[in-house]
């Protein structure tokens, strides 16, 4: 099933990139289906066999799996689809600089910590094991680094030391699923700009988030 041709998109089309469970991908598709997000999910792109593929099948979203030549294939696919935004949702590869440059300010990522704390893999576990009292999520533009791009939105939660790791994970994922589609909507709507590392969102638009 993962191999369907993408849909042709004109405006407000999204490409989602994932490598794992795909729960954020599913939350975005559902937000779109429910009218909370005014966008069409044109294509899921994965880089390996993963649960996200099964979710795409159930949600009738075209899915493509990248192979060894993933860098050039991804670039070609994005050129063909020409989405409004590229949305990383647990994509476990570092995008080639060429793609980042070509799609500057059009690639979003979500990370399960308050960056710049705990970048990279296993952020929730690292924060938990560190004994943090506050953690959360970050949604940011992708630049050439790993989890380093200008921050669009952060949401924090206080950590009860009695929580298990899975309780913390559950709360973090809930935040992600709520805020990612809303942030995508804000970015698609325009009314924001970047000065240096600072992302400014106009007042009216900010009310959405
Ligand atoms: C999410 O928690 C996301 O924040 C994280 O991968 C998970 C994917 O879950 N991303 C990163 O750590 C990026 N550095 P999902 O496959 O269920 O959406």
Coordinates of N, CA and C and ligand atoms in Angstrom, one line a residue:
X1 N 0.8 -1.2 0.0 CA 0.0 0.0 0.0 C 0.9 1.3 0.0
X2 N 2.0 1.2 0.7 CA 2.9 2.3 0.7 C 3.6 2.4 -0.6
X3 N 3.1 3.3 -1.5 CA 3.6 3.4 -2.8 C 2.6 4.0 -3.7
X4 N 1.5 4.4 -3.1 CA 0.4 5.1 -3.9 C 1.0 6.5 -4.4
X5 N 0.5 6.9 -5.5 CA 0.9 8.2 -6.0 C 0.3 9.3 -5.1
X6 N 1.0 10.4 -5.0 CA 0.5 11.5 -4.2 C -0.6 12.1 -4.9
X7 N -1.4 12.9 -4.1 CA -2.4 13.7 -4.7 C -1.8 15.0 -5.2
X8 N -2.4 15.5 -6.3 CA -1.9 16.8 -6.7 C -2.5 17.9 -5.8
X9 N -1.6 18.8 -5.4 CA -2.1 19.8 -4.4 C -1.8 21.2 -5.0
X10 N -2.7 22.1 -4.8 CA -2.5 23.4 -5.3 C -2.1 24.3 -4.1
X11 N -3.0 24.5 -3.2 CA -2.7 25.3 -2.0 C -3.0 24.6 -0.7
X12 N -2.3 24.9 0.3 CA -2.5 24.4 1.7 C -2.4 22.8 1.6
X13 N -1.4 22.4 0.9 CA -1.1 20.9 0.9 C 0.1 20.7 1.8
X14 N 0.0 19.6 2.5 CA 1.1 19.2 3.5 C 1.7 17.9 3.0
X15 N 3.0 17.8 3.2 CA 3.7 16.5 3.2 C 4.1 16.2 4.6
X16 N 3.8 15.0 5.1 CA 4.3 14.7 6.5 C 5.4 13.6 6.4
X17 N 6.4 13.8 7.1 CA 7.5 12.8 7.1 C 7.6 12.1 8.5
X18 N 7.6 10.8 8.5 CA 7.6 10.1 9.7 C 8.5 8.8 9.6
X19 N 8.9 8.3 10.8 CA 9.7 7.1 10.8 C 9.2 6.1 11.8
X20 N 8.1 6.4 12.6 CA 7.8 5.5 13.7 C 6.3 5.3 13.9
X21 N 5.9 5.6 15.0 CA 4.5 5.3 15.4 C 3.5 6.0 14.6
X22 N 3.7 7.3 14.3 CA 2.8 8.1 13.4 C 1.7 8.7 14.1
X23 N 1.7 8.8 15.5 CA 0.6 9.3 16.2 C 0.4 10.8 15.9
X24 N 1.5 11.5 15.7 CA 1.3 13.0 15.3 C 0.8 13.1 13.9
X25 N 1.2 12.2 13.0 CA 0.7 12.2 11.6 C -0.9 12.0 11.7
X26 N -1.3 11.0 12.5 CA -2.7 10.7 12.5 C -3.5 11.9 13.1
X27 N -2.9 12.6 14.2 CA -3.6 13.7 14.8 C -3.8 14.8 13.8
X28 N -2.8 15.0 12.9 CA -2.9 16.1 11.9 C -3.9 15.7 10.9
X29 N -4.0 14.5 10.4 CA -5.0 14.1 9.4 C -6.4 14.3 10.0
X30 N -6.5 13.8 11.3 CA -7.8 14.0 11.9 C -8.3 15.4 12.1
X31 N -7.3 16.3 12.5 CA -7.6 17.7 12.6 C -8.1 18.3 11.2
X32 N -7.5 17.8 10.2 CA -7.9 18.2 8.8 C -9.3 17.7 8.5
X33 N -9.5 16.4 8.8 CA -10.8 15.8 8.5 C -11.9 16.5 9.3
X34 N -11.6 16.9 10.5 CA -12.6 17.5 11.4 C -12.7 19.0 11.2
X35 N -12.0 19.6 10.2 CA -12.1 21.0 9.9 C -11.3 21.9 10.9
X36 N -10.5 21.3 11.8 CA -9.8 22.2 12.7 C -8.5 22.7 12.0
X37 N -8.1 22.0 11.0 CA -6.9 22.4 10.2 C -7.4 22.5 8.8
X38 N -7.2 23.7 8.2 CA -7.6 23.9 6.8 C -6.5 23.6 5.9
X39 N -6.2 22.3 5.7 CA -5.1 21.8 4.9 C -5.4 20.4 4.4
X40 N -4.8 20.0 3.3 CA -4.9 18.7 2.8 C -3.6 17.9 3.0
X41 N -3.7 16.7 3.6 CA -2.5 16.0 3.8 C -2.2 15.2 2.5
X42 N -1.3 15.7 1.6 CA -1.2 15.2 0.3 C -0.4 13.9 0.3
X43 N 0.5 13.7 1.2 CA 1.4 12.6 1.2 C 2.1 12.3 2.5
X44 N 2.1 11.0 2.9 CA 3.0 10.6 4.0 C 4.2 10.1 3.4
X45 N 5.4 10.5 3.9 CA 6.6 9.9 3.4 C 7.3 9.3 4.6
X46 N 7.7 8.0 4.4 CA 8.4 7.3 5.5 C 9.8 6.8 5.0
X47 N 10.7 6.6 5.9 CA 12.0 6.1 5.5 C 12.3 4.7 5.9
X48 N 11.2 4.0 6.4 CA 11.4 2.6 6.9 C 10.0 2.0 7.1
X49 N 10.0 0.7 7.3 CA 8.7 0.1 7.7 C 8.4 0.6 9.1
X50 N 7.2 1.1 9.2 CA 6.8 1.6 10.6 C 5.3 1.7 10.7
X51 N 4.8 1.9 11.9 CA 3.4 1.9 12.1 C 2.6 3.0 11.4
X52 N 3.4 4.1 11.1 CA 2.7 5.2 10.4 C 2.1 4.8 9.1
X53 N 2.8 3.8 8.4 CA 2.3 3.3 7.1 C 0.8 2.7 7.3
X54 N 0.7 2.0 8.3 CA -0.7 1.4 8.6 C -1.7 2.5 8.9
X55 N -1.3 3.5 9.6 CA -2.2 4.6 9.9 C -2.6 5.3 8.6
X56 N -1.6 5.5 7.7 CA -1.9 6.1 6.4 C -2.9 5.3 5.6
X57 N -2.7 4.0 5.6 CA -3.7 3.1 4.9 C -5.1 3.3 5.4
X58 N -5.2 3.3 6.8 CA -6.5 3.4 7.4 C -7.1 4.8 7.1
X59 N -6.3 5.8 7.0 CA -6.8 7.2 6.9 C -6.9 7.6 5.4
X60 N -6.5 6.6 4.5 CA -6.6 6.9 3.1 C -5.7 8.0 2.6
X61 N -4.5 8.1 3.2 CA -3.5 9.1 2.8 C -2.4 8.4 2.0
X62 N -2.1 8.9 0.8 CA -1.1 8.3 0.0 C 0.2 8.2 0.8
X63 N 1.0 7.1 0.6 CA 2.2 7.0 1.4 C 3.3 6.5 0.5
X64 N 4.5 7.0 0.7 CA 5.7 6.6 -0.1 C 6.8 6.3 0.9
X65 N 7.5 5.2 0.6 CA 8.6 4.8 1.4 C 9.9 5.1 0.6
X66 N 10.8 5.8 1.3 CA 12.1 6.1 0.7 C 13.0 4.9 0.7
X67 N 14.0 4.9 -0.2 CA 15.0 3.8 -0.2 C 16.4 4.4 0.0
X68 N 17.4 3.6 -0.4 CA 18.8 4.0 -0.1 C 19.1 5.4 -0.7
X69 N 18.5 5.7 -1.8 CA 18.8 7.0 -2.4 C 17.8 8.1 -1.9
X70 N 17.6 8.0 -0.6 CA 16.5 8.8 0.0 C 16.6 10.3 -0.2
X71 N 17.9 10.8 -0.2 CA 18.1 12.2 -0.2 C 17.6 12.8 -1.5
X72 N 18.1 12.2 -2.6 CA 17.6 12.8 -3.9 C 16.2 12.5 -4.2
X73 N 15.7 11.3 -3.8 CA 14.3 10.9 -4.0 C 13.4 11.9 -3.3
X74 N 13.8 12.2 -2.0 CA 12.9 13.1 -1.3 C 12.9 14.5 -1.9
X75 N 14.0 14.9 -2.4 CA 14.1 16.3 -3.0 C 13.2 16.3 -4.3
X76 N 13.3 15.2 -5.1 CA 12.4 15.1 -6.3 C 10.9 15.1 -5.9
X77 N 10.6 14.3 -4.9 CA 9.2 14.2 -4.5 C 8.7 15.5 -4.0
X78 N 9.5 16.2 -3.2 CA 9.0 17.5 -2.8 C 8.8 18.5 -3.9
X79 N 9.7 18.4 -4.9 CA 9.6 19.3 -6.1 C 8.3 19.0 -6.8
X80 N 8.0 17.7 -6.9 CA 6.8 17.2 -7.7 C 5.6 17.7 -7.0
X81 N 5.5 17.4 -5.7 CA 4.3 17.7 -4.9 C 4.1 19.2 -4.7
X82 N 5.2 19.8 -4.4 CA 5.2 21.3 -4.1 C 4.2 21.6 -3.0
X83 N 4.4 21.0 -1.8 CA 3.5 21.3 -0.7 C 3.7 22.7 -0.2
X84 N 2.7 23.2 0.5 CA 2.8 24.5 1.2 C 3.8 24.4 2.4
X85 N 3.7 23.2 3.1 CA 4.6 23.0 4.2 C 5.0 21.5 4.2
X86 N 6.2 21.3 4.7 CA 6.7 19.9 5.0 C 6.7 19.8 6.5
X87 N 6.1 18.7 7.0 CA 5.9 18.6 8.4 C 6.6 17.3 8.9
X88 N 7.6 17.5 9.8 CA 8.3 16.4 10.3 C 7.6 15.9 11.6
X89 N 7.3 14.6 11.6 CA 6.5 14.1 12.7 C 7.2 12.8 13.2
X90 N 8.3 13.0 13.9 CA 9.1 11.8 14.3 C 9.9 11.2 13.1
X91 N 10.5 12.1 12.3 CA 11.3 11.6 11.2 C 12.7 11.5 11.7
X92 N 13.3 10.3 11.6 CA 14.6 10.1 12.3 C 15.8 10.3 11.5
X93 N 15.7 11.2 10.5 CA 16.9 11.5 9.7 C 17.1 13.0 9.6
X94 N 18.4 13.3 9.4 CA 18.7 14.7 9.3 C 18.5 15.1 7.8
X95 N 17.7 16.1 7.6 CA 17.5 16.5 6.2 C 18.7 17.1 5.5
X96 N 19.0 16.7 4.3 CA 20.1 17.3 3.6 C 20.0 18.8 3.6
X97 N 21.2 19.5 3.7 CA 21.2 21.0 3.7 C 20.5 21.6 2.5
X98 N 20.7 20.9 1.3 CA 20.1 21.4 0.1 C 18.6 21.5 0.2
X99 N 17.9 20.5 0.9 CA 16.5 20.5 1.0 C 16.1 21.6 2.0
X100 N 16.9 21.7 3.1 CA 16.6 22.7 4.1 C 16.6 24.1 3.5
X101 N 17.7 24.3 2.7 CA 17.8 25.6 2.1 C 16.7 25.9 1.1
X102 N 16.4 24.9 0.3 CA 15.3 25.1 -0.7 C 14.0 25.4 -0.1
X103 N 13.7 24.7 1.0 CA 12.4 24.8 1.7 C 12.5 25.6 3.0
X104 N 13.4 26.6 3.0 CA 13.6 27.4 4.2 C 12.2 28.0 4.7
X105 N 11.9 27.9 6.0 CA 10.7 28.4 6.6 C 9.5 27.7 6.1
X106 N 9.7 26.5 5.4 CA 8.5 25.7 5.0 C 8.6 24.3 5.6
X107 N 9.5 24.1 6.5 CA 9.7 22.8 7.1 C 9.5 23.0 8.6
X108 N 8.5 22.3 9.2 CA 8.3 22.3 10.7 C 8.7 21.0 11.3
X109 N 9.1 21.1 12.6 CA 9.4 19.9 13.3 C 8.8 20.1 14.7
X110 N 8.4 18.9 15.3 CA 7.9 18.9 16.7 C 8.9 18.1 17.5
X111 N 9.2 18.6 18.7 CA 10.1 17.9 19.6 C 9.6 17.8 21.0
X112 N 9.7 16.6 21.6 CA 9.1 16.4 22.9 C 9.9 16.9 24.1
X113 N 10.4 18.1 24.1 CA 11.0 18.7 25.2 C 11.0 20.2 25.0
X114 N 11.4 20.9 26.0 CA 11.5 22.4 25.9 C 12.9 22.7 25.4
X115 N 13.0 22.8 24.1 CA 14.4 23.1 23.5 C 14.9 24.4 24.0
X116 N 16.2 24.6 24.2 CA 17.2 23.7 23.7 C 17.6 22.6 24.7
X117 N 16.7 22.3 25.7 CA 17.0 21.2 26.6 C 16.7 19.9 25.9
X118 N 17.5 18.9 26.0 CA 17.2 17.5 25.6 C 16.9 17.4 24.1
X119 N 17.8 17.9 23.2 CA 17.6 17.7 21.8 C 17.9 16.2 21.4
X120 N 17.6 15.9 20.2 CA 18.0 14.5 19.7 C 17.0 13.5 20.1
X121 N 17.4 12.2 20.2 CA 16.6 11.1 20.4 C 16.2 11.0 21.9
X122 N 15.1 10.3 22.2 CA 14.7 9.9 23.6 C 14.6 11.1 24.5
X123 N 14.1 12.2 24.0 CA 14.1 13.4 24.8 C 13.2 13.3 26.1
X124 N 12.1 12.6 26.0 CA 11.2 12.5 27.1 C 11.9 11.7 28.2
X125 N 12.5 10.6 27.8 CA 13.2 9.8 28.8 C 14.4 10.5 29.5
X126 N 15.1 11.3 28.6 CA 16.2 12.0 29.2 C 15.7 13.1 30.2
X127 N 14.6 13.8 29.9 CA 14.1 14.8 30.8 C 13.6 14.1 32.1
X128 N 13.0 13.0 31.9 CA 12.4 12.2 33.1 C 13.6 11.8 34.0
X129 N 14.6 11.2 33.4 CA 15.7 10.7 34.2 C 16.5 11.8 34.8
X130 N 16.4 13.0 34.2 CA 17.1 14.1 34.7 C 16.4 14.7 35.9
X131 N 15.1 14.3 36.1 CA 14.3 14.7 37.2 C 13.8 16.2 37.1
X132 N 13.6 16.6 35.8 CA 13.1 18.0 35.6 C 11.7 18.2 36.3
X133 N 11.5 19.4 36.7 CA 10.2 19.7 37.3 C 9.2 20.2 36.3
X134 N 9.8 20.8 35.2 CA 9.0 21.3 34.1 C 9.6 20.8 32.8
X135 N 8.7 20.3 31.9 CA 9.1 19.9 30.5 C 8.0 20.3 29.6
X136 N 8.1 19.8 28.4 CA 7.0 20.2 27.4 C 7.3 19.8 26.0
X137 N 6.8 20.6 25.1 CA 7.0 20.4 23.7 C 7.4 21.7 23.0
X138 N 8.1 21.5 21.9 CA 8.6 22.6 21.1 C 8.2 22.3 19.6
X139 N 7.6 23.3 19.0 CA 7.4 23.3 17.5 C 8.3 24.4 16.9
X140 N 9.1 24.0 15.9 CA 10.0 25.0 15.4 C 10.3 24.8 13.9
X141 N 10.8 25.8 13.3 CA 11.2 25.7 11.9 C 12.5 24.9 11.8
X142 N 12.7 24.2 10.8 CA 13.9 23.3 10.6 C 15.0 24.1 10.0
X143 N 16.1 24.1 10.6 CA 17.3 24.7 10.0 C 18.4 23.6 9.8
X144 N 19.6 23.9 9.6 CA 20.6 22.9 9.3 C 21.0 22.0 10.5
X145 N 20.7 22.4 11.7 CA 21.1 21.7 12.9 C 20.0 20.6 13.3
X146 N 20.3 20.0 14.4 CA 19.4 19.0 14.9 C 18.5 19.6 16.1
X147 N 17.3 19.8 15.8 CA 16.4 20.4 16.8 C 16.8 21.8 17.2
X148 N 17.3 22.6 16.2 CA 17.9 23.9 16.6 C 17.2 25.1 16.0
X149 N 16.2 24.9 15.1 CA 15.7 26.0 14.3 C 14.8 27.0 15.2
X150 N 14.5 28.1 14.6 CA 13.7 29.1 15.4 C 12.4 28.6 15.9
X151 N 12.1 28.9 17.1 CA 11.0 28.3 17.9 C 9.7 29.0 17.5
X152 N 8.7 28.3 17.2 CA 7.3 28.9 16.9 C 6.5 28.8 18.1
X153 N 6.5 27.7 18.8 CA 5.6 27.5 19.9 C 6.2 26.5 20.9
X154 N 6.0 26.8 22.2 CA 6.4 25.9 23.3 C 5.3 25.8 24.3
X155 N 5.0 24.6 24.8 CA 4.0 24.4 25.8 C 4.6 23.6 26.9
X156 N 4.4 24.0 28.1 CA 5.1 23.4 29.3 C 4.1 22.6 30.2
X157 N 4.6 21.6 30.8 CA 3.8 21.0 31.9 C 4.7 20.7 33.1
X158 N 4.1 20.8 34.2 CA 4.9 20.5 35.5 C 4.9 19.0 35.6
X159 N 6.0 18.5 36.1 CA 6.1 17.1 36.2 C 5.9 16.7 37.6
X160 N 5.0 15.8 37.8 CA 4.8 15.2 39.2 C 5.8 14.1 39.4
X161 N 6.7 14.2 40.4 CA 7.7 13.2 40.5 C 7.2 11.8 40.7
X162 N 5.9 11.7 41.1 CA 5.3 10.4 41.2 C 4.9 9.7 39.9
X163 N 5.0 10.5 38.8 CA 4.6 9.9 37.5 C 5.6 8.9 37.1
X164 N 5.1 7.9 36.4 CA 6.0 6.9 35.7 C 6.4 7.6 34.4
X165 N 7.4 7.0 33.8 CA 7.9 7.5 32.4 C 6.7 7.5 31.5
X166 N 5.9 6.4 31.5 CA 4.9 6.3 30.5 C 3.8 7.3 30.8
X167 N 3.6 7.7 32.0 CA 2.6 8.7 32.3 C 3.1 10.1 31.7
X168 N 4.3 10.3 31.9 CA 4.9 11.6 31.3 C 4.8 11.5 29.8
X169 N 5.1 10.4 29.2 CA 5.0 10.3 27.7 C 3.6 10.5 27.2
X170 N 2.7 10.0 27.9 CA 1.3 10.1 27.5 C 0.9 11.6 27.5
X171 N 1.3 12.3 28.6 CA 0.9 13.7 28.7 C 1.6 14.6 27.6
X172 N 2.9 14.2 27.3 CA 3.6 15.0 26.3 C 2.9 14.7 24.9
X173 N 2.6 13.5 24.6 CA 2.0 13.2 23.3 C 0.6 13.9 23.2
X174 N -0.1 13.9 24.3 CA -1.4 14.6 24.2 C -1.2 16.1 23.8
X175 N -0.2 16.7 24.5 CA 0.1 18.1 24.1 C 0.5 18.2 22.6
X176 N 1.3 17.3 22.2 CA 1.8 17.4 20.8 C 0.6 17.3 19.8
X177 N -0.3 16.3 20.1 CA -1.4 16.0 19.2 C -2.4 17.2 19.2
X178 N -2.5 18.0 20.3 CA -3.4 19.1 20.3 C -2.7 20.3 19.6
X179 N -1.4 20.6 19.8 CA -0.8 21.8 19.4 C -0.2 21.8 18.0
X180 N 0.1 20.6 17.5 CA 0.8 20.6 16.2 C -0.1 21.1 15.0
X181 N -1.3 20.6 15.0 CA -2.2 21.0 13.9 C -2.5 22.5 14.0
X182 N -2.7 22.9 15.2 CA -3.1 24.4 15.4 C -1.9 25.3 15.0
X183 N -0.7 24.8 15.3 CA 0.5 25.6 14.9 C 0.6 25.6 13.3
X184 N 0.4 24.5 12.7 CA 0.5 24.4 11.3 C -0.5 25.4 10.6
X185 N -1.7 25.4 11.2 CA -2.8 26.3 10.7 C -2.3 27.8 10.8
X186 N -1.7 28.1 11.9 CA -1.2 29.5 12.1 C -0.1 29.8 11.0
X187 N 0.8 28.9 10.8 CA 1.9 29.2 9.8 C 1.3 29.2 8.4
X188 N 0.4 28.4 8.1 CA -0.2 28.4 6.8 C -1.0 29.7 6.5
X189 N -1.6 30.3 7.6 CA -2.4 31.5 7.5 C -1.5 32.7 7.2
X190 N -0.2 32.6 7.4 CA 0.6 33.8 7.3 C 0.5 34.7 8.5
X191 N 0.9 36.0 8.3 CA 0.8 36.9 9.5 C 1.9 36.6 10.5
X192 N 3.0 36.1 10.1 CA 4.2 35.9 11.0 C 5.4 36.3 10.3
X193 N 6.4 36.6 11.0 CA 7.7 36.8 10.4 C 8.8 36.5 11.4
X194 N 10.1 36.4 10.8 CA 11.2 36.0 11.6 C 12.2 37.1 11.6
X195 N 12.7 37.4 12.8 CA 13.9 38.3 12.9 C 15.0 37.6 13.7
X196 N 16.0 37.3 13.0 CA 17.1 36.5 13.6 C 16.5 35.1 14.0
X197 N 16.5 34.8 15.3 CA 15.9 33.5 15.8 C 14.5 33.7 16.3
X198 N 14.1 34.9 16.3 CA 12.7 35.2 16.9 C 11.6 35.1 15.9
X199 N 10.6 34.3 16.2 CA 9.4 34.2 15.4 C 8.3 35.0 16.0
X200 N 7.9 36.0 15.2 CA 6.8 36.9 15.6 C 5.5 36.5 14.9
X201 N 4.5 36.3 15.8 CA 3.2 35.9 15.2 C 2.2 37.1 15.5
X202 N 1.5 37.5 14.5 CA 0.6 38.7 14.7 C -0.4 38.4 15.7
X203 N -0.9 39.4 16.3 CA -1.8 39.2 17.5 C -3.0 38.4 17.1
X204 N -3.7 38.7 16.0 CA -4.9 38.0 15.7 C -4.7 36.6 15.5
X205 N -3.6 36.3 14.8 CA -3.3 34.9 14.5 C -2.9 34.2 15.8
X206 N -2.2 34.9 16.7 CA -1.7 34.2 17.9 C -2.9 33.7 18.8
X207 N -4.0 34.4 18.6 CA -5.2 33.9 19.4 C -5.5 32.5 19.1
X208 N -5.2 32.0 17.9 CA -5.4 30.6 17.6 C -4.6 29.7 18.5
X209 N -3.3 30.1 18.7 CA -2.5 29.3 19.6 C -2.4 29.9 20.9
Ligands
LIG1 C1 7.2 12.6 18.9 O1 7.2 12.6 20.3 C2 8.1 13.7 18.4 O2 8.0 14.9 19.2 C3 9.4 13.1 18.4 O3 9.2 11.8 17.9 C4 7.9 11.4 18.3 C5 7.2 10.8 17.2 O4 6.0 10.2 17.6 N1 10.4 13.8 17.6 C6 11.6 14.0 17.9 O5 12.1 13.5 18.9 C7 12.4 14.9 17.0 N2 13.7 15.2 17.4 P1 4.9 9.7 16.6 O6 5.6 8.8 15.6 O7 3.9 8.9 17.4 O8 4.3 10.9 16.0

